[in-house]
Every structure is written in C-alpha cells, then in structure tokens.
Short mmCIF file of C-alpha atoms and ligand atoms in Angstrom, two decimals:
data_model
loop_
_atom_site.label_atom_id
_atom_site.label_comp_id
_atom_site.label_asym_id
_atom_site.label_seq_id
_atom_site.Cartn_x
_atom_site.Cartn_y
_atom_site.Cartn_z
CA MET A 754 0.28 0.21 -0.10
CA SER A 755 2.66 2.56 1.09
CA LEU A 756 4.45 1.80 -2.36
CA VAL A 757 1.30 2.85 -4.13
CA THR A 758 0.79 5.72 -2.32
CA ALA A 759 4.23 7.24 -2.83
CA LYS A 760 3.97 5.96 -6.58
CA ASN A 761 0.71 8.08 -6.46
CA LYS A 762 2.32 11.37 -4.69
CA GLU A 763 4.49 11.51 -7.76
CA LYS A 764 1.49 11.82 -10.08
CA LYS A 765 0.46 14.81 -9.13
CA ARG A 766 -3.02 13.49 -9.37
CA ASP A 767 -4.85 16.11 -7.12
CA GLN A 768 -5.93 17.72 -10.37
CA TRP A 769 -9.01 15.49 -10.37
CA GLY A 770 -9.01 15.18 -6.41
CA SER A 771 -12.84 16.63 -6.09
CA LYS A 772 -15.65 14.36 -7.46
CA ILE A 773 -17.28 16.91 -9.68
CA GLY A 774 -14.06 17.48 -10.76
CA PHE A 775 -14.22 13.69 -11.97
CA VAL A 776 -17.66 13.69 -13.51
CA LEU A 777 -16.66 17.32 -15.93
CA ALA A 778 -12.88 15.42 -16.55
CA ALA A 779 -14.89 12.16 -17.37
CA ALA A 780 -17.85 13.80 -19.20
CA GLY A 781 -15.58 16.16 -20.80
CA SER A 782 -13.67 12.99 -22.43
CA ALA A 783 -16.65 11.24 -23.45
CA VAL A 784 -18.72 13.82 -25.30
CA GLY A 785 -16.75 15.27 -28.20
CA LEU A 786 -16.07 15.10 -31.64
CA GLY A 787 -17.34 11.51 -31.69
CA ASN A 788 -21.17 12.95 -30.52
CA LEU A 789 -21.35 15.62 -32.56
CA TRP A 790 -19.48 15.06 -35.57
CA LYS A 791 -18.93 11.06 -35.99
CA PHE A 792 -22.29 10.01 -34.69
CA PRO A 793 -24.48 11.77 -37.46
CA TYR A 794 -22.49 10.85 -40.11
CA SER A 795 -21.91 7.21 -39.00
CA VAL A 796 -25.80 7.12 -38.63
CA GLY A 797 -25.50 8.33 -42.19
CA ASN A 798 -23.04 5.89 -43.78
CA ASN A 799 -24.75 3.07 -41.50
CA GLY A 800 -28.48 2.85 -42.57
CA GLY A 801 -30.16 5.22 -40.35
CA GLY A 802 -32.14 3.83 -37.37
CA ALA A 803 -30.74 0.64 -37.72
CA PHE A 804 -27.38 1.86 -36.64
CA VAL A 805 -29.06 4.04 -33.77
CA MET A 806 -31.36 1.04 -32.11
CA ILE A 807 -27.82 -1.13 -32.53
CA TYR A 808 -25.82 1.33 -30.77
CA MET A 809 -28.42 1.64 -27.94
CA ILE A 810 -28.36 -2.21 -27.47
CA PHE A 811 -24.72 -1.68 -27.18
CA LEU A 812 -24.50 0.95 -25.19
CA ILE A 813 -26.49 -0.59 -22.27
CA LEU A 814 -25.10 -4.36 -22.57
CA ILE A 815 -21.80 -3.48 -23.39
CA GLY A 816 -20.73 0.31 -22.62
CA LEU A 817 -22.53 0.72 -19.12
CA PRO A 818 -21.06 -2.52 -17.70
CA LEU A 819 -17.54 -1.49 -18.89
CA MET A 820 -17.68 1.96 -17.92
CA LEU A 821 -18.28 0.72 -14.35
CA ALA A 822 -15.55 -1.57 -14.60
CA ALA A 823 -13.11 0.80 -15.92
CA ILE A 824 -14.12 3.37 -13.47
CA THR A 825 -13.63 0.42 -10.54
CA LEU A 826 -10.15 -0.69 -11.83
CA GLY A 827 -9.08 2.78 -11.46
CA ARG A 828 -10.63 3.48 -8.45
CA LYS A 829 -9.27 0.74 -7.08
CA THR A 830 -5.64 0.67 -8.26
CA GLN A 831 -5.34 4.61 -8.08
CA LEU A 832 -2.86 4.05 -10.75
CA SER A 833 -3.48 4.88 -14.08
CA ALA A 834 -3.74 2.40 -17.21
CA VAL A 835 -0.38 0.44 -17.43
CA GLY A 836 0.21 0.57 -13.62
CA ALA A 837 -3.82 -0.15 -13.00
CA TYR A 838 -3.68 -3.64 -14.57
CA GLY A 839 0.01 -4.78 -13.97
CA SER A 840 -0.60 -3.98 -10.32
CA ILE A 841 -3.21 -6.72 -10.13
CA LYS A 842 -1.74 -8.83 -12.61
CA LYS A 843 1.57 -7.74 -13.78
CA LYS A 844 1.45 -9.84 -17.12
CA TRP A 845 -1.85 -7.54 -18.15
CA SER A 846 0.12 -4.35 -17.92
CA PHE A 847 0.31 -4.50 -22.02
CA VAL A 848 -3.48 -3.69 -22.08
CA GLY A 849 -2.78 -0.42 -20.99
CA GLY A 850 -0.06 0.25 -23.24
CA LEU A 851 -2.25 -0.90 -25.67
CA GLY A 852 -4.21 1.87 -24.77
CA VAL A 853 -1.30 4.22 -25.15
CA ILE A 854 -0.32 2.96 -28.46
CA CYS A 855 -4.17 3.86 -29.44
CA GLY A 856 -4.12 6.99 -28.05
CA PHE A 857 -1.60 7.99 -30.91
CA PHE A 858 -3.78 6.95 -33.74
CA ILE A 859 -6.91 8.49 -32.34
CA LEU A 860 -5.50 12.29 -31.60
CA ALA A 861 -3.68 11.50 -34.97
CA PHE A 862 -7.35 12.09 -37.01
CA TYR A 863 -9.01 13.37 -34.40
CA SER A 864 -6.95 16.95 -34.51
CA THR A 865 -7.35 16.60 -38.05
CA VAL A 866 -10.95 17.37 -37.53
CA GLY A 867 -10.32 19.43 -34.37
CA GLY A 868 -8.27 21.67 -37.03
CA TRP A 869 -11.72 22.21 -39.05
CA VAL A 870 -13.29 23.13 -36.09
CA ILE A 871 -10.53 25.99 -35.44
CA TYR A 872 -11.01 26.94 -38.76
CA TYR A 873 -14.46 26.99 -38.42
CA CYS A 874 -14.43 29.01 -35.55
CA LEU A 875 -12.77 31.89 -37.34
CA LYS A 876 -14.62 31.58 -40.33
CA ALA A 877 -18.16 32.02 -38.46
CA PHE A 878 -16.22 35.20 -36.39
CA THR A 879 -16.18 36.83 -39.87
CA GLY A 880 -19.05 35.90 -41.15
CA GLY A 881 -17.79 33.50 -44.06
CA LEU A 882 -20.36 30.71 -43.27
CA ALA A 883 -23.46 32.62 -43.45
CA ILE A 884 -24.46 30.94 -46.37
CA LYS A 885 -27.64 29.20 -47.15
CA ASP A 886 -26.56 27.07 -50.40
CA PRO A 887 -25.30 23.41 -49.33
CA GLU A 888 -23.21 23.38 -52.36
CA VAL A 889 -21.47 26.71 -51.67
CA LEU A 890 -20.82 25.44 -48.30
CA GLY A 891 -19.67 21.67 -49.57
CA GLY A 892 -17.59 23.84 -51.80
CA ILE A 893 -16.07 25.68 -48.60
CA PHE A 894 -15.29 22.71 -47.13
CA GLY A 895 -13.90 20.78 -49.55
CA GLY A 896 -11.68 23.58 -50.52
CA PHE A 897 -10.41 23.78 -47.22
CA ILE A 898 -9.95 20.34 -46.09
CA SER A 899 -8.34 19.41 -49.73
CA SER A 900 -5.31 22.49 -49.59
CA PRO A 901 -2.86 20.93 -47.42
CA VAL A 902 -0.94 23.69 -46.26
CA SER A 903 -3.61 25.38 -44.18
CA SER A 904 -5.64 22.17 -42.83
CA ILE A 905 -2.08 20.87 -41.90
CA MET A 906 -1.33 24.15 -40.09
CA TYR A 907 -4.79 24.21 -38.22
CA GLN A 908 -3.99 20.37 -37.06
CA GLY A 909 -0.69 21.62 -35.45
CA ILE A 910 -2.90 24.73 -33.89
CA PHE A 911 -5.04 21.83 -32.45
CA LEU A 912 -2.43 19.59 -31.09
CA ILE A 913 -0.86 22.48 -29.39
CA LEU A 914 -4.22 23.90 -27.92
CA THR A 915 -4.10 20.21 -26.20
CA LEU A 916 -0.35 20.08 -25.57
CA LEU A 917 -0.87 23.65 -23.73
CA ILE A 918 -3.71 22.33 -21.56
CA VAL A 919 -1.86 19.17 -20.72
CA ILE A 920 1.42 20.62 -19.53
CA ARG A 921 -0.19 22.94 -17.33
CA GLY A 922 -1.78 19.95 -15.49
CA ILE A 923 -5.60 20.26 -15.58
CA SER A 924 -6.24 23.45 -13.70
CA SER A 925 -9.08 24.39 -12.05
CA GLY A 926 -9.52 26.88 -15.22
CA ILE A 927 -10.59 23.91 -17.21
CA GLU A 928 -13.00 22.32 -14.60
CA LYS A 929 -14.72 25.88 -14.02
CA ALA A 930 -14.98 26.38 -17.61
CA SER A 931 -16.21 22.81 -18.37
CA LYS A 932 -18.68 23.75 -15.91
CA ILE A 933 -19.84 26.50 -17.86
CA MET A 934 -19.34 25.35 -21.60
CA MET A 935 -20.74 21.61 -21.20
CA PRO A 936 -24.42 22.90 -20.14
CA ALA A 937 -24.06 25.94 -23.03
CA LEU A 938 -23.16 23.19 -25.40
CA PHE A 939 -26.32 21.14 -24.30
CA VAL A 940 -28.47 24.26 -24.21
CA MET A 941 -26.95 25.21 -28.03
CA ILE A 942 -27.46 21.59 -29.47
CA MET A 943 -31.00 21.58 -28.11
CA LEU A 944 -31.88 24.72 -29.61
CA ILE A 945 -30.27 23.66 -33.00
CA ALA A 946 -32.04 20.44 -32.74
CA ILE A 947 -35.36 21.94 -32.32
CA ARG A 948 -34.43 24.32 -35.34
CA SER A 949 -33.37 21.43 -37.45
CA VAL A 950 -36.25 19.26 -36.64
CA THR A 951 -39.13 22.16 -37.73
CA LEU A 952 -37.51 22.79 -41.03
CA PRO A 953 -39.75 22.32 -43.93
CA GLY A 954 -38.84 18.79 -45.41
CA ALA A 955 -37.60 17.53 -42.12
CA SER A 956 -39.74 14.71 -41.61
CA GLU A 957 -37.58 12.64 -44.16
CA GLY A 958 -34.88 12.99 -41.74
CA ILE A 959 -36.64 12.25 -38.48
CA ALA A 960 -37.62 8.80 -40.01
CA PHE A 961 -34.36 7.92 -41.44
CA PHE A 962 -32.99 8.90 -37.83
CA LEU A 963 -35.23 6.85 -35.80
CA LEU A 964 -37.09 4.24 -37.94
CA PRO A 965 -35.03 1.54 -38.11
CA ASP A 966 -34.93 -0.54 -41.33
CA PHE A 967 -33.75 -4.01 -40.55
CA SER A 968 -32.22 -4.68 -43.98
CA LYS A 969 -29.75 -2.43 -43.37
CA ILE A 970 -28.39 -4.27 -40.80
CA ASN A 971 -25.40 -6.03 -41.72
CA MET A 972 -21.93 -7.12 -39.89
CA ASP A 973 -20.38 -3.73 -40.88
CA VAL A 974 -23.05 -1.98 -39.14
CA ILE A 975 -22.71 -4.19 -36.37
CA MET A 976 -19.00 -3.37 -35.85
CA ASN A 977 -19.19 0.17 -36.58
CA ALA A 978 -22.04 0.56 -33.97
CA LEU A 979 -19.79 -1.66 -31.42
CA GLY A 980 -16.77 0.57 -32.11
CA GLN A 981 -18.78 3.92 -32.17
CA VAL A 982 -19.97 2.86 -28.41
CA PHE A 983 -16.30 2.70 -27.44
CA PHE A 984 -15.26 5.95 -29.33
CA SER A 985 -17.88 8.11 -27.62
CA LEU A 986 -17.67 6.42 -24.37
CA SER A 987 -13.66 7.09 -24.35
CA ILE A 988 -13.22 3.65 -23.42
CA GLY A 989 -11.02 0.66 -24.36
CA MET A 990 -7.91 2.83 -23.92
CA GLY A 991 -7.66 3.52 -20.32
CA VAL A 992 -8.92 7.25 -20.22
CA MET A 993 -11.79 5.71 -17.81
CA VAL A 994 -9.68 3.98 -15.82
CA THR A 995 -6.51 6.73 -15.06
CA TYR A 996 -9.74 9.15 -14.60
CA GLY A 997 -11.45 6.88 -11.91
CA SER A 998 -7.92 6.72 -10.15
CA TYR A 999 -8.17 10.10 -9.05
CA LEU A 1000 -11.26 9.71 -7.14
CA ASP A 1001 -11.08 8.83 -3.37
CA LYS A 1002 -12.45 5.68 -1.37
CA ASP A 1003 -15.74 7.24 -0.19
CA ALA A 1004 -16.94 8.04 -3.83
CA ASN A 1005 -20.02 6.29 -5.24
CA LEU A 1006 -18.91 4.92 -8.46
CA LEU A 1007 -22.82 4.02 -9.47
CA GLY A 1008 -23.92 7.17 -10.14
CA PRO A 1009 -20.91 8.64 -12.47
CA ALA A 1010 -20.99 5.47 -14.02
CA ALA A 1011 -24.48 5.36 -15.21
CA SER A 1012 -24.46 9.57 -15.54
CA ILE A 1013 -21.71 9.86 -17.91
CA PRO A 1014 -23.28 7.33 -20.73
CA VAL A 1015 -26.30 9.09 -20.06
CA LEU A 1016 -25.15 12.47 -20.84
CA ASP A 1017 -22.78 11.15 -23.62
CA THR A 1018 -25.71 9.86 -25.43
CA MET A 1019 -27.92 12.24 -25.05
CA VAL A 1020 -25.69 14.77 -26.66
CA ALA A 1021 -25.39 12.22 -29.49
CA ILE A 1022 -28.85 11.84 -30.36
CA LEU A 1023 -29.34 15.63 -30.15
CA ALA A 1024 -26.51 16.07 -32.30
CA GLY A 1025 -28.36 13.50 -34.71
CA PHE A 1026 -31.65 15.44 -34.39
CA ALA A 1027 -29.69 18.94 -35.24
CA THR A 1028 -27.87 17.06 -38.39
CA LEU A 1029 -30.15 14.60 -40.10
CA PRO A 1030 -33.58 16.47 -40.66
CA ALA A 1031 -31.46 19.24 -42.08
CA VAL A 1032 -29.52 17.53 -44.39
CA PHE A 1033 -33.06 15.88 -45.77
CA ALA A 1034 -34.26 19.34 -45.70
CA ILE A 1035 -31.66 20.94 -47.61
CA GLY A 1036 -31.53 18.32 -49.85
CA PHE A 1037 -28.12 17.16 -49.04
CA LYS A 1038 -26.89 13.59 -48.89
CA ALA A 1039 -26.79 11.78 -45.27
CA SER A 1040 -24.34 9.27 -46.77
CA SER A 1041 -21.90 12.28 -47.45
CA GLY A 1042 -19.71 11.26 -44.66
CA PRO A 1043 -17.36 13.37 -42.23
CA GLY A 1044 -18.28 16.76 -43.96
CA LEU A 1045 -21.73 16.27 -42.68
CA MET A 1046 -21.57 18.66 -39.49
CA PHE A 1047 -19.61 21.08 -41.30
CA VAL A 1048 -21.92 21.65 -44.59
CA THR A 1049 -25.49 21.32 -43.17
CA LEU A 1050 -25.38 22.86 -39.94
CA PRO A 1051 -23.78 26.58 -40.74
CA ALA A 1052 -26.73 26.14 -43.22
CA VAL A 1053 -29.11 25.27 -40.70
CA PHE A 1054 -27.76 28.62 -38.73
CA ALA A 1055 -28.00 30.66 -41.80
CA SER A 1056 -31.69 30.04 -41.95
CA MET A 1057 -32.61 31.03 -38.07
CA PRO A 1058 -32.58 34.21 -36.87
CA PHE A 1059 -29.03 35.47 -34.91
CA GLY A 1060 -27.57 32.51 -37.21
CA LYS A 1061 -24.49 34.24 -37.43
CA LEU A 1062 -24.01 34.54 -33.65
CA PHE A 1063 -25.36 30.76 -32.85
CA CYS A 1064 -22.64 29.90 -35.63
CA ILE A 1065 -20.08 31.11 -34.05
CA LEU A 1066 -20.96 29.92 -30.69
CA PHE A 1067 -21.55 26.69 -31.79
CA PHE A 1068 -18.26 26.44 -33.24
CA VAL A 1069 -16.56 27.48 -30.17
CA LEU A 1070 -18.33 25.14 -28.23
CA VAL A 1071 -17.53 22.30 -30.58
CA LEU A 1072 -13.99 22.99 -30.08
CA PHE A 1073 -14.11 23.25 -26.52
CA ALA A 1074 -15.95 19.78 -26.45
CA ALA A 1075 -12.78 18.61 -28.71
CA LEU A 1076 -9.80 19.57 -26.63
CA THR A 1077 -11.88 18.21 -23.20
CA SER A 1078 -11.35 15.02 -25.36
CA SER A 1079 -7.90 15.47 -26.83
CA ILE A 1080 -6.43 16.26 -23.53
CA SER A 1081 -8.09 12.61 -22.13
CA MET A 1082 -6.34 10.77 -24.96
CA LEU A 1083 -2.71 12.90 -24.57
CA GLU A 1084 -2.98 12.52 -20.79
CA VAL A 1085 -3.12 8.48 -20.89
CA CYS A 1086 -0.02 8.45 -23.27
CA VAL A 1087 1.78 11.65 -20.74
CA SER A 1088 0.85 9.86 -17.67
CA TYR A 1089 2.62 6.45 -19.04
CA PHE A 1090 5.94 8.11 -20.06
CA VAL A 1091 5.94 10.07 -16.62
CA ASP A 1092 5.19 7.40 -14.19
CA GLU A 1093 6.16 4.48 -15.62
CA LYS A 1094 9.79 5.93 -17.57
CA GLY A 1095 10.00 8.75 -15.48
CA VAL A 1096 9.93 11.27 -18.22
CA ASN A 1097 9.50 14.97 -17.49
CA ARG A 1098 5.95 15.95 -17.85
CA THR A 1099 6.67 18.73 -20.00
CA LYS A 1100 9.09 16.94 -22.04
CA ALA A 1101 7.03 13.92 -22.59
CA ALA A 1102 3.87 15.81 -23.59
CA VAL A 1103 5.91 17.77 -26.23
CA MET A 1104 7.65 14.62 -27.56
CA ILE A 1105 4.45 12.88 -27.65
CA ILE A 1106 2.62 15.83 -29.43
CA MET A 1107 5.24 15.65 -32.40
CA VAL A 1108 5.24 12.45 -32.93
CA MET A 1109 1.39 12.46 -33.07
CA TYR A 1110 1.55 15.47 -35.36
CA ILE A 1111 3.97 13.20 -37.64
CA VAL A 1112 1.45 10.23 -37.53
CA GLY A 1113 -1.60 12.83 -37.78
CA ILE A 1114 -0.42 14.43 -41.15
CA PRO A 1115 -0.72 11.66 -43.14
CA ALA A 1116 -4.49 11.34 -42.00
CA CYS A 1117 -4.94 15.20 -42.88
CA LEU A 1118 -3.44 14.84 -46.22
CA SER A 1119 -5.89 12.06 -47.09
CA MET A 1120 -8.45 14.39 -46.98
CA GLY A 1121 -6.78 16.16 -50.33
CA PRO A 1122 -3.78 14.96 -52.10
CA TRP A 1123 -3.87 11.81 -50.55
CA GLN A 1124 -7.39 10.83 -50.62
CA ASP A 1125 -7.12 7.93 -52.89
CA LEU A 1126 -3.63 6.51 -51.25
CA HIS A 1127 -5.11 3.41 -49.93
CA ILE A 1128 -2.71 2.01 -47.28
CA LEU A 1129 -5.32 -1.37 -46.49
CA GLY A 1130 -8.29 -2.07 -49.23
CA ASN A 1131 -9.80 1.13 -49.97
CA LEU A 1132 -9.25 2.93 -46.88
CA ASN A 1133 -6.77 5.78 -46.90
CA PHE A 1134 -4.84 7.20 -44.05
CA PHE A 1135 -7.66 8.72 -42.03
CA ASP A 1136 -10.04 5.66 -42.56
CA PHE A 1137 -7.11 3.52 -41.68
CA TYR A 1138 -6.89 5.22 -38.33
CA ASP A 1139 -10.59 5.36 -37.61
CA LYS A 1140 -10.85 1.64 -38.51
CA LEU A 1141 -7.62 0.91 -36.43
CA THR A 1142 -8.68 2.30 -33.30
CA SER A 1143 -12.36 2.09 -33.34
CA ASN A 1144 -13.15 -1.42 -34.58
CA ILE A 1145 -9.54 -3.11 -33.50
CA LEU A 1146 -7.82 -1.60 -30.63
CA LEU A 1147 -10.69 -0.14 -28.62
CA THR A 1148 -12.56 -3.24 -29.19
CA SER A 1149 -9.33 -5.33 -28.11
CA GLY A 1150 -9.43 -2.93 -25.20
CA GLY A 1151 -12.78 -3.51 -24.25
CA LEU A 1152 -12.67 -7.24 -24.40
CA LEU A 1153 -9.67 -7.35 -22.55
CA LEU A 1154 -11.06 -4.85 -19.80
CA SER A 1155 -14.07 -7.51 -19.32
CA ILE A 1156 -11.91 -10.50 -19.13
CA PHE A 1157 -9.65 -8.69 -16.74
CA VAL A 1158 -12.20 -7.53 -14.43
CA GLY A 1159 -14.60 -10.31 -14.83
CA TRP A 1160 -12.14 -13.34 -14.85
CA VAL A 1161 -8.86 -12.26 -13.40
CA TRP A 1162 -9.35 -9.73 -10.53
CA GLY A 1163 -12.60 -10.99 -9.99
CA ALA A 1164 -16.38 -9.58 -10.36
CA ASP A 1165 -16.72 -10.29 -7.06
CA HIS A 1166 -13.54 -8.11 -6.21
CA ALA A 1167 -15.02 -5.34 -7.98
CA ILE A 1168 -18.28 -5.76 -6.43
CA GLU A 1169 -16.74 -5.67 -2.92
CA GLU A 1170 -14.95 -2.12 -4.15
CA ILE A 1171 -17.93 -0.37 -5.61
CA GLU A 1172 -19.83 -1.27 -2.17
CA LYS A 1173 -17.07 0.47 0.07
CA MET A 1174 -18.57 2.92 2.19
CA GLY A 1175 -21.61 1.55 2.73
CA VAL A 1176 -22.94 1.98 -1.18
CA LYS A 1177 -25.23 -0.63 -2.26
CA PHE A 1178 -24.99 -1.92 -5.51
CA THR A 1179 -28.54 -3.46 -6.35
CA LEU A 1180 -27.88 -4.42 -9.67
CA ALA A 1181 -24.69 -6.40 -8.88
CA PRO A 1182 -25.80 -9.90 -9.81
CA LEU A 1183 -27.17 -8.53 -13.29
CA TRP A 1184 -23.55 -6.32 -13.75
CA LYS A 1185 -22.00 -9.49 -12.69
CA PHE A 1186 -23.27 -11.61 -15.03
CA LEU A 1187 -23.19 -8.92 -18.09
CA ILE A 1188 -19.57 -8.07 -17.61
CA LYS A 1189 -18.08 -11.92 -17.03
CA TYR A 1190 -20.91 -13.78 -19.54
CA ILE A 1191 -22.38 -11.14 -22.04
CA VAL A 1192 -19.73 -8.65 -22.68
CA PRO A 1193 -16.70 -10.88 -23.47
CA PRO A 1194 -18.26 -13.34 -25.87
CA ALA A 1195 -20.40 -10.43 -27.49
CA VAL A 1196 -16.96 -8.39 -28.14
CA PHE A 1197 -15.04 -11.14 -29.16
CA ILE A 1198 -17.51 -12.17 -32.20
CA ILE A 1199 -17.59 -8.45 -33.07
CA LEU A 1200 -13.95 -8.39 -32.92
CA ILE A 1201 -13.08 -11.37 -34.99
CA ASN A 1202 -15.12 -10.06 -37.96
CA SER A 1203 -13.33 -6.58 -37.57
CA PHE A 1204 -10.22 -8.92 -38.24
CA LYS A 1205 -11.73 -10.71 -40.70
CA SER A 1206 -12.76 -7.70 -42.61
CA VAL A 1207 -8.63 -6.68 -42.26
CA ILE A 1208 -7.59 -9.24 -44.06
CA GLU A 1209 -9.84 -9.70 -46.56
CA ALA A 1210 -9.35 -5.93 -47.47
CA MET A 1211 -5.67 -6.74 -47.73
CA PHE A 1212 -5.92 -9.35 -50.08
N1 LIG B 2059 -14.97 9.89 -26.49
C1 LIG B 2059 -14.38 11.08 -27.11
C2 LIG B 2059 -15.57 11.96 -28.37
O1 LIG B 2059 -16.92 11.36 -28.25
C3 LIG B 2059 -13.11 10.97 -28.30
C4 LIG B 2059 -12.14 10.35 -27.15
C5 LIG B 2059 -11.79 10.89 -26.18
C6 LIG B 2059 -11.84 8.75 -26.92
N2 LIG B 2059 -10.71 10.04 -25.22
C7 LIG B 2059 -10.51 9.03 -25.77
C8 LIG B 2059 -11.88 8.00 -27.58
C9 LIG B 2059 -10.49 7.74 -25.47
C10 LIG B 2059 -11.61 6.65 -27.23
C11 LIG B 2059 -10.85 6.58 -26.10
O2 LIG B 2059 -15.50 12.39 -29.00
#
C-alpha cells in the first residue's frame, strides 16, 4: 500500500481530486467530436435508424457495464492504465500499453478534425459561413480540407492547444470552464435540434434517424455501432481507468458510471436531430461522410434568426468539447511516460505531440492530395486510423477489460470495491452476469469479424 501511495504522490493526481472534477473530466472526455461530428455521419453511412438501434443495445449491454468496470479498476488501484492492470496482474499491464498506442492513432485523426473546427470558428467570426446554399458550403469545406498547407497548419494549432492544457496539468480553469461550457453546449445543441426538426422537409430525416430498417443491418453496421460505443464513451484505452484513479475511496462510483454514458448519449442523439433532418431538408446526402456537420449546420444557422451568433457559439463550443476529449487521450500517453519511464511531464508531452503530429499529417493529407492513397484495401490513412482504433484497438481494449475485471481480478472483488463505504449496488448480480458472460463473447465475436474484414481488405 505504501508503495502505491508513494507512486501516487509523484503523479500530481490532485488535479481531479474533487468528485465534481472527476465527473466533469470524464464527461468532458466522453462528449466530443465522437458525438457531434462522428455519430451523425456514422448514422448516415450505416443505414440510419438500424444503426441507432444497435448502438443503443450495445450501449446498455456493453458500454454501461464496461464504464463501471473501468472506473472501479482505476479507483481500486489508484494508478493510471498501465499500472492499474499491472498492479493486479503483472502480465496484464500490456493492456494499458495497448491504450497508449491507441491514443496516438486516435489523436492523429482527431486532430485533423479539431483543426477543421478551429478554422470554422474563425470563419464563423468573420461571417464567412452565413450561406444558405449547401453547394457553396460544400465547396468551402472541400476547398479547405483539401488544401494541404492550411489544414495541416490548423491541425498543428489544435495539437498545440491540447499540449498547452496538458502541460499545465489540468487546472481548475478547465474544470470551471467545463462547468459553464458543457451545459452551454447542451442548450445550444438542443436549440439547433429544434430548428433542424422544424425545417420544411425535415420529416424524412427524422424517419431516417429513428425508424430502423432491418434490411440495412449487416456485420459492418454491427461492427461500426460497437466501435462507436467505445469511441464515444472513451472506453477501451484506459481513459476511464486513469480518471477513475483520481477518485477517493468514499466516492460513489455508480452515479458517474451511469450518468456519463447517459449524458454522452443524449448529446449524440441531439446531434443526430440537429444534423440529419437538416440534411434532408436542404437536399444534402446523409451518406456524405465526415463533412456532414461542417456543411449542413452552417446552412441551418443561416436559416435561423441570430444565425451568425449561433454559428460562432456553436463552433467555439465544439472546439471546447473536442479539447476536453483530446486532453484525455494525450493524458493517458503522457502519464505513462511520466509514471513508468520517469520522463519529465513537459518533455513527455512535447515529445508525444510531435510524434502525433507526424502520425497525423498523413490523416490530414488523405482529405486532400492523398485521398486515394489507399494503405489497406480501399482505406486511406484517415479511414485506416479510424477503423484501426474504433474497430480493432478499442474493441480489443474493451474485451480485455471485461475479461480482466470479470475473471482475472474477479467480479466479486470489483463489487466489493464498488460497495465500499456502505454503497448498495442492487444490480450487482446483473452487472456480474453481463461483465462475465455477455460482454466478453459478444465483443469477441465482433472483434473476430473486424479482423476478418481487415484480412479480406488486404487481399
Ligand atoms: N469520446 C471522445 C469523443 O466522443 C473521444 C475520446 C476521448 C476517446 N478520449 C478517448 C475515444 C479515448 C476513445 C478512447 O469525441
């Protein structure tokens, strides 16, 4: 115990010492571009309501139990990902290491989109987005992302912002800002959703979003829905383990483990309502991919009173949501080098960001000149990083987490940890059943199929 405490002290874990700090940080990590940008276009690409339905099933049966497992593991060990697994079973510390690697690849493509958001903030300020015609907006978006110099530059700015926050440790500034910005984002997205569903011609989009067409369900849809659950909840790469480790022993784990996914899903669903009905109303294609948010939402703003103001506010809040997510990814990588390798925090963060930038530039270029440079099957760098992380690495991380907590550490030990300080976990038998018998085989089957599709793409 004393060893753990000593190690713990070196880690400056005081940042998220308060319980509210933890909930804000974890919710800030979960709510991000995954909800606002990725979820709506994934729905568009994966057949609409059918994808949403499978997403919800996975969320409840797999996402929720894993969220609780991750936070509990972190709180128990009071260590970040690598150490948390390692301190219970030495051999398992590689799972934490897998998360570190995964962080590199996610942030590499996440920062590409983060750069777009910064550009859109500036463009909204100068009024350059107050355009109703989706064709023109599409042209602006396409022109920007395909010009290598500026998009790589904005990607760099996003990474530098992430770096600056992580270097300073996570100050109370960010906690306070989250407290204001997160609810503000929620209100904004609700307003936009209302505007979007009341646009003439929106009903087709609402139907597309809500009515499942079962004929659209195939293995790809299932794989992508599970990948999206992991991505959106920030689960499978040790973020929640690390953040859970900042909790003290008298914190109730059940509240956050349920409220973070609920909040996260509400934002994703609202983003779907904000985007998809508008897509149909303005005659855009739901399957147009990553550009969806950047093309349709400015068009919605342009048809709203005070649209320009809303547009500025919205993209600033999206940037904020993106940053509270990107810092969590960087933090997992940095804390590994600080804790396990004894590297100085600033040095580690700078070094990592530089490598991430290098790994990230090809992702940025694949939106322009390298669009057709396929590195695996028909996947360019951007798509490859996305699939590699969402469908392989996060999924593997989730599978290993469930096996570890359910079987290696033992579900009963975890329940004991959850019930510390007199907390009553009424659903414990259900959770135990899910984490031991449902999550591992379900995730395993999907993972096998992900591997199969990777192998098929290679030949
Ligand atoms: N959940 C974030 C989003 O929805 C992205 C994210 C942050 C993430 N940290 C992560 C995804 C860790 C996977 C793992 O935008």
